[in-house]
């Protein structure tokens, strides 16, 4: 029988950690259980990198941080504090609320992830709530399903939106993020209604993963890839993303309205455009950009194209 272990909240958050004499932002997987907050390098790690006990007197509150949004701070003593940055305002408020509620609770041992049953508000729990088909087609049901998107994908979309806002305009960034989210939620509705299975999406996942791997490799070697190699790489990514669009269109056109298929096409055409790829991954000015770093890190962590479903 699987171990029962209550997880209050979990997800990826940026943490400003001290490395030598400098402090750098890094993405960590956080797990909140009882009065303990565990930090992992990756969501799949079973051993935490470090942990914090939320003793009585701990304070949690939002803070302003230059160059970062949705920041908040945890203070467990006069000198012990953590500066964190959530993916969006909603996540920041959720973490602050849950952390405050956990102050003074008994400390926990790290969870055994291999035999873990998440019993409260973790990602798996939220995704496995029984959402009836009628509710799934309502605005309330769609909002509930939006919470089931993997944390890696949420961070990917937020970072992508920020980069598009920087290079184009905020409106375009919001539009692209919104269209991708809506497409994923509509696809999940079909999975919930048993019209499609996760295995059906594997044909689109394979070229998506390959495109991500190329872009991450480019980002890992900023300024070191000559134009004669960079341009063919962008052309390869463009073809792969258009292949993703093709496979998704074949799969979803029986369930999507024609106007939604058109929106899917417009979104992928923009993302697969050689100019867009060059503006983001070929711009020297963005080589140290935090959003690009987070986007590529989320790409590397996003190991499967999936939305958790009820069973």
Short mmCIF file of C-alpha atoms in Angstrom, two decimals:
data_model
loop_
_atom_site.label_atom_id
_atom_site.label_comp_id
_atom_site.label_asym_id
_atom_site.label_seq_id
_atom_site.Cartn_x
_atom_site.Cartn_y
_atom_site.Cartn_z
CA UNK A 1 0.00 0.00 0.00
CA UNK A 2 1.33 3.45 -0.97
CA UNK A 3 2.47 5.75 1.82
CA UNK A 4 0.07 8.53 2.74
CA UNK A 5 1.89 11.84 2.87
CA UNK A 6 0.16 15.21 2.90
CA UNK A 7 1.64 17.72 0.48
CA UNK A 8 0.22 21.20 0.80
CA UNK A 9 1.77 22.67 -2.32
CA UNK A 10 4.54 22.01 -4.83
CA UNK A 11 5.93 23.56 -7.97
CA UNK A 12 8.84 25.32 -9.65
CA UNK A 13 9.92 28.67 -8.19
CA UNK A 14 12.94 30.86 -8.84
CA UNK A 15 15.21 31.14 -5.82
CA UNK A 16 17.94 33.76 -5.43
CA UNK A 17 20.71 31.64 -4.01
CA UNK A 18 24.17 32.70 -2.90
CA UNK A 19 27.04 31.25 -4.92
CA UNK A 20 30.44 32.40 -3.75
CA UNK A 21 30.34 36.16 -3.37
CA UNK A 22 27.42 36.63 -5.74
CA UNK A 23 23.74 35.80 -5.72
CA UNK A 24 22.10 34.25 -8.78
CA UNK A 25 18.56 33.19 -9.60
CA UNK A 26 18.02 29.48 -10.10
CA UNK A 27 14.92 27.39 -10.73
CA UNK A 28 14.09 24.86 -8.00
CA UNK A 29 11.24 22.46 -7.35
CA UNK A 30 9.66 23.29 -3.98
CA UNK A 31 7.56 20.91 -1.88
CA UNK A 32 5.63 22.19 1.15
CA UNK A 33 4.61 19.55 3.69
CA UNK A 34 3.57 20.30 7.25
CA UNK A 35 6.01 22.85 8.65
CA UNK A 36 8.78 21.91 6.19
CA UNK A 37 9.71 23.38 2.82
CA UNK A 38 11.95 21.16 0.67
CA UNK A 39 14.05 22.39 -2.26
CA UNK A 40 14.95 20.08 -5.14
CA UNK A 41 17.07 20.67 -8.23
CA UNK A 42 14.43 18.83 -10.24
CA UNK A 43 10.86 17.62 -9.68
CA UNK A 44 11.99 14.00 -10.16
CA UNK A 45 14.71 14.12 -7.49
CA UNK A 46 13.98 12.03 -4.41
CA UNK A 47 16.56 13.72 -2.16
CA UNK A 48 16.11 17.44 -1.43
CA UNK A 49 18.98 19.84 -2.04
CA UNK A 50 18.04 21.66 1.18
CA UNK A 51 15.09 22.28 3.47
CA UNK A 52 13.60 25.03 5.63
CA UNK A 53 11.60 24.58 8.82
CA UNK A 54 8.82 27.16 9.17
CA UNK A 55 9.25 27.75 12.89
CA UNK A 56 6.93 29.99 14.92
CA UNK A 57 7.78 33.60 14.19
CA UNK A 58 8.51 32.95 10.51
CA UNK A 59 7.22 35.70 8.23
CA UNK A 60 6.21 35.49 4.57
CA UNK A 61 5.41 38.58 2.51
CA UNK A 62 5.66 40.01 -1.03
CA UNK A 63 8.69 42.19 -1.85
CA UNK A 64 9.86 44.38 -4.72
CA UNK A 65 12.91 43.12 -6.58
CA UNK A 66 14.49 44.94 -9.51
CA UNK A 67 14.14 42.98 -12.74
CA UNK A 68 11.87 40.31 -11.24
CA UNK A 69 8.11 39.99 -10.87
CA UNK A 70 5.98 38.21 -8.27
CA UNK A 71 8.69 38.10 -5.62
CA UNK A 72 8.19 37.16 -1.99
CA UNK A 73 10.42 36.57 1.00
CA UNK A 74 10.51 33.96 3.77
CA UNK A 75 12.21 34.99 7.01
CA UNK A 76 12.79 32.32 9.66
CA UNK A 77 15.16 34.41 11.80
CA UNK A 78 17.06 37.69 11.96
CA UNK A 79 19.57 36.61 9.31
CA UNK A 80 17.87 33.63 7.69
CA UNK A 81 15.75 34.59 4.71
CA UNK A 82 14.89 33.35 1.22
CA UNK A 83 14.02 35.50 -1.78
CA UNK A 84 11.71 33.74 -4.25
CA UNK A 85 10.00 34.63 -7.52
CA UNK A 86 6.81 32.82 -8.62
CA UNK A 87 5.73 32.31 -12.26
CA UNK A 88 2.76 34.68 -11.89
CA UNK A 89 0.73 36.66 -9.37
CA UNK A 90 -1.72 33.84 -8.69
CA UNK A 91 1.06 31.40 -7.82
CA UNK A 92 2.77 34.00 -5.62
CA UNK A 93 -0.41 34.61 -3.62
CA UNK A 94 -1.08 30.87 -3.36
CA UNK A 95 2.41 30.15 -2.04
CA UNK A 96 2.30 33.04 0.44
CA UNK A 97 -1.08 31.88 1.78
CA UNK A 98 -0.05 28.21 2.12
CA UNK A 99 3.31 29.08 3.67
CA UNK A 100 1.66 31.31 6.28
CA UNK A 101 -0.79 28.52 7.13
CA UNK A 102 2.14 26.11 7.60
CA UNK A 103 4.10 28.25 10.08
CA UNK A 104 4.52 26.46 13.40
CA UNK A 105 3.30 23.09 12.12
CA UNK A 106 5.42 19.99 12.92
CA UNK A 107 8.45 19.52 10.68
CA UNK A 108 8.27 16.62 8.22
CA UNK A 109 10.78 14.21 6.76
CA UNK A 110 11.29 14.50 2.98
CA UNK A 111 8.60 12.63 1.01
CA UNK A 112 9.33 9.29 -0.60
CA UNK A 113 8.32 10.26 -4.13
CA UNK A 114 8.36 6.72 -5.46
CA UNK A 115 5.52 5.65 -3.17
CA UNK A 116 3.87 8.99 -2.65
CA UNK A 117 0.16 9.69 -2.56
CA UNK A 118 -0.53 13.41 -2.79
CA UNK A 119 -3.60 14.04 -0.71
CA UNK A 120 -4.17 17.77 -0.83
CA UNK A 121 -3.40 20.58 -3.27
CA UNK A 122 -0.38 19.31 -5.18
CA UNK A 123 -0.25 19.17 -8.97
CA UNK A 124 -1.40 15.55 -9.19
CA UNK A 125 -4.24 16.12 -6.74
CA UNK A 126 -5.56 19.18 -8.54
CA UNK A 127 -5.39 17.37 -11.87
CA UNK A 128 -7.14 14.27 -10.58
CA UNK A 129 -10.19 16.02 -9.17
CA UNK A 130 -13.31 14.61 -10.79
CA UNK A 131 -14.47 17.28 -13.25
CA UNK A 132 -17.76 16.31 -14.88
CA UNK A 133 -18.11 16.74 -18.63
CA UNK A 134 -20.64 19.55 -18.27
CA UNK A 135 -18.37 21.44 -15.90
CA UNK A 136 -15.47 20.89 -18.26
CA UNK A 137 -17.20 22.93 -20.94
CA UNK A 138 -17.98 25.80 -18.57
CA UNK A 139 -15.69 28.71 -17.77
CA UNK A 140 -15.36 27.42 -14.20
CA UNK A 141 -14.39 23.96 -15.42
CA UNK A 142 -11.80 25.37 -17.79
CA UNK A 143 -10.24 27.41 -15.00
CA UNK A 144 -10.01 24.28 -12.87
CA UNK A 145 -8.34 22.38 -15.70
CA UNK A 146 -5.86 25.21 -16.27
CA UNK A 147 -4.47 24.44 -12.82
CA UNK A 148 -3.59 20.93 -14.00
CA UNK A 149 -1.03 22.10 -16.55
CA UNK A 150 2.45 20.90 -15.58
CA UNK A 151 4.54 23.46 -13.70
CA UNK A 152 7.28 23.25 -16.35
CA UNK A 153 4.77 24.24 -19.02
CA UNK A 154 3.40 27.12 -16.96
CA UNK A 155 6.90 28.53 -16.51
CA UNK A 156 7.63 27.97 -20.21
CA UNK A 157 4.54 29.94 -21.25
CA UNK A 158 5.16 32.80 -18.81
CA UNK A 159 8.81 33.13 -19.94
CA UNK A 160 7.80 32.98 -23.60
CA UNK A 161 5.20 35.70 -23.04
CA UNK A 162 7.80 37.94 -21.40
CA UNK A 163 10.31 37.46 -24.22
CA UNK A 164 7.74 38.20 -26.90
CA UNK A 165 6.72 41.33 -24.97
CA UNK A 166 10.36 42.49 -24.94
CA UNK A 167 11.03 41.85 -28.63
CA UNK A 168 7.60 42.70 -30.03
CA UNK A 169 4.94 44.07 -27.67
CA UNK A 170 3.08 42.96 -24.51
CA UNK A 171 -0.16 42.40 -26.41
CA UNK A 172 1.47 39.86 -28.73
CA UNK A 173 3.02 38.03 -25.78
CA UNK A 174 -0.32 37.72 -24.02
CA UNK A 175 -2.01 36.61 -27.24
CA UNK A 176 0.47 33.76 -27.88
CA UNK A 177 0.39 32.54 -24.28
CA UNK A 178 -3.40 32.66 -24.22
CA UNK A 179 -3.79 30.73 -27.48
CA UNK A 180 -1.44 27.95 -26.38
CA UNK A 181 -3.17 27.64 -22.99
CA UNK A 182 -6.61 27.50 -24.61
CA UNK A 183 -5.45 24.85 -27.08
CA UNK A 184 -4.11 22.67 -24.26
CA UNK A 185 -7.25 23.03 -22.17
CA UNK A 186 -9.51 22.25 -25.12
CA UNK A 187 -7.37 19.18 -25.86
CA UNK A 188 -7.66 18.07 -22.24
CA UNK A 189 -11.44 18.35 -22.43
CA UNK A 190 -11.36 15.78 -25.24
CA UNK A 191 -9.16 13.52 -23.10
CA UNK A 192 -11.54 13.87 -20.14
CA UNK A 193 -14.46 12.99 -22.41
CA UNK A 194 -12.56 9.89 -23.64
CA UNK A 195 -12.48 11.14 -27.23
CA UNK A 196 -8.68 11.14 -27.22
CA UNK A 197 -5.92 9.45 -25.24
CA UNK A 198 -2.51 10.81 -24.25
CA UNK A 199 -0.85 8.32 -26.57
CA UNK A 200 -2.52 10.11 -29.49
CA UNK A 201 -0.32 13.14 -28.87
CA UNK A 202 2.99 11.31 -29.18
CA UNK A 203 3.31 12.08 -32.90
CA UNK A 204 3.33 15.78 -32.09
CA UNK A 205 5.50 15.37 -29.00
CA UNK A 206 8.49 13.86 -30.80
CA UNK A 207 9.18 16.81 -33.15
CA UNK A 208 8.40 19.23 -30.28
CA UNK A 209 11.03 17.57 -28.09
CA UNK A 210 13.58 17.66 -30.91
CA UNK A 211 12.90 21.37 -31.53
CA UNK A 212 13.31 22.09 -27.81
CA UNK A 213 16.61 20.19 -27.70
CA UNK A 214 18.04 22.25 -30.57
CA UNK A 215 16.98 25.57 -29.01
CA UNK A 216 18.39 24.59 -25.60
CA UNK A 217 21.68 23.64 -27.24
CA UNK A 218 21.85 27.01 -28.98
CA UNK A 219 21.21 28.79 -25.70
CA UNK A 220 23.90 26.73 -23.95
CA UNK A 221 26.52 28.08 -26.38
CA UNK A 222 25.69 31.79 -26.81
CA UNK A 223 27.81 33.54 -29.41
CA UNK A 224 29.80 30.37 -30.15
CA UNK A 225 27.68 29.04 -33.00
CA UNK A 226 28.60 30.72 -36.33
CA UNK A 227 25.80 32.11 -38.55
CA UNK A 228 26.41 29.43 -41.18
CA UNK A 229 25.38 26.82 -38.59
CA UNK A 230 22.84 28.92 -36.70
CA UNK A 231 20.59 29.58 -39.68
CA UNK A 232 20.25 25.89 -40.65
CA UNK A 233 19.46 25.13 -36.99
CA UNK A 234 16.64 27.68 -37.04
CA UNK A 235 15.36 26.21 -40.30
CA UNK A 236 15.33 22.75 -38.70
CA UNK A 237 13.42 24.07 -35.66
CA UNK A 238 10.95 25.81 -37.95
CA UNK A 239 10.24 22.59 -39.86
CA UNK A 240 9.83 20.64 -36.61
CA UNK A 241 7.36 23.15 -35.15
CA UNK A 242 5.33 23.12 -38.36
CA UNK A 243 5.32 19.33 -38.13
CA UNK A 244 3.91 19.67 -34.60
CA UNK A 245 1.19 21.95 -35.97
CA UNK A 246 0.38 19.47 -38.74
CA UNK A 247 0.02 16.52 -36.35
CA UNK A 248 -2.09 18.53 -33.89
CA UNK A 249 -4.35 19.76 -36.67
CA UNK A 250 -4.95 16.21 -37.91
CA UNK A 251 -5.67 15.07 -34.35
CA UNK A 252 -7.85 17.97 -33.19
CA UNK A 253 -9.75 19.21 -36.23
CA UNK A 254 -12.64 16.82 -35.53
CA UNK A 255 -13.08 18.39 -32.08
CA UNK A 256 -12.04 22.03 -32.56
CA UNK A 257 -14.13 24.71 -34.21
CA UNK A 258 -12.70 25.90 -37.56
CA UNK A 259 -11.79 29.28 -36.06
CA UNK A 260 -9.75 27.53 -33.36
CA UNK A 261 -7.84 25.55 -35.97
CA UNK A 262 -7.08 28.86 -37.70
CA UNK A 263 -5.81 30.32 -34.41
CA UNK A 264 -3.64 27.25 -33.89
CA UNK A 265 -2.17 27.77 -37.35
CA UNK A 266 -1.47 31.47 -36.75
CA UNK A 267 0.22 30.76 -33.41
CA UNK A 268 2.51 28.06 -34.78
CA UNK A 269 3.28 30.14 -37.88
CA UNK A 270 4.51 32.91 -35.61
CA UNK A 271 6.56 30.61 -33.36
CA UNK A 272 8.05 28.74 -36.33
CA UNK A 273 8.95 31.91 -38.20
CA UNK A 274 12.69 32.17 -38.85
CA UNK A 275 12.68 35.86 -37.88
CA UNK A 276 11.09 35.11 -34.49
CA UNK A 277 13.59 32.34 -33.73
CA UNK A 278 16.49 34.60 -34.66
CA UNK A 279 15.10 37.49 -32.61
CA UNK A 280 14.99 35.35 -29.47
CA UNK A 281 17.83 32.82 -29.79
CA UNK A 282 20.08 34.76 -32.13
CA UNK A 283 20.10 38.07 -30.28
CA UNK A 284 23.35 38.65 -28.37
CA UNK A 285 21.56 41.14 -26.13
CA UNK A 286 19.43 38.30 -24.72
CA UNK A 287 22.24 35.84 -24.00
CA UNK A 288 22.10 36.61 -20.24
CA UNK A 289 18.37 37.30 -20.13
CA UNK A 290 16.59 35.68 -17.16
CA UNK A 291 13.42 34.93 -19.14
CA UNK A 292 15.38 33.17 -21.88
CA UNK A 293 17.26 31.17 -19.26
CA UNK A 294 13.99 30.14 -17.60
CA UNK A 295 12.38 29.32 -20.95
CA UNK A 296 15.23 27.02 -21.98
CA UNK A 297 15.40 25.41 -18.55
CA UNK A 298 11.66 24.72 -18.69
CA UNK A 299 12.11 23.25 -22.18
CA UNK A 300 14.78 20.88 -20.92
CA UNK A 301 12.60 19.84 -17.94
CA UNK A 302 9.45 19.40 -19.99
CA UNK A 303 10.09 15.72 -20.61
CA UNK A 304 6.66 14.78 -21.96
CA UNK A 305 3.79 16.49 -23.71
CA UNK A 306 1.03 15.74 -21.25
CA UNK A 307 -1.82 17.03 -19.17
CA UNK A 308 -2.64 14.87 -16.17
CA UNK A 309 -6.00 13.19 -16.44
CA UNK A 310 -8.47 11.63 -14.06
CA UNK A 311 -8.48 7.89 -13.53
#
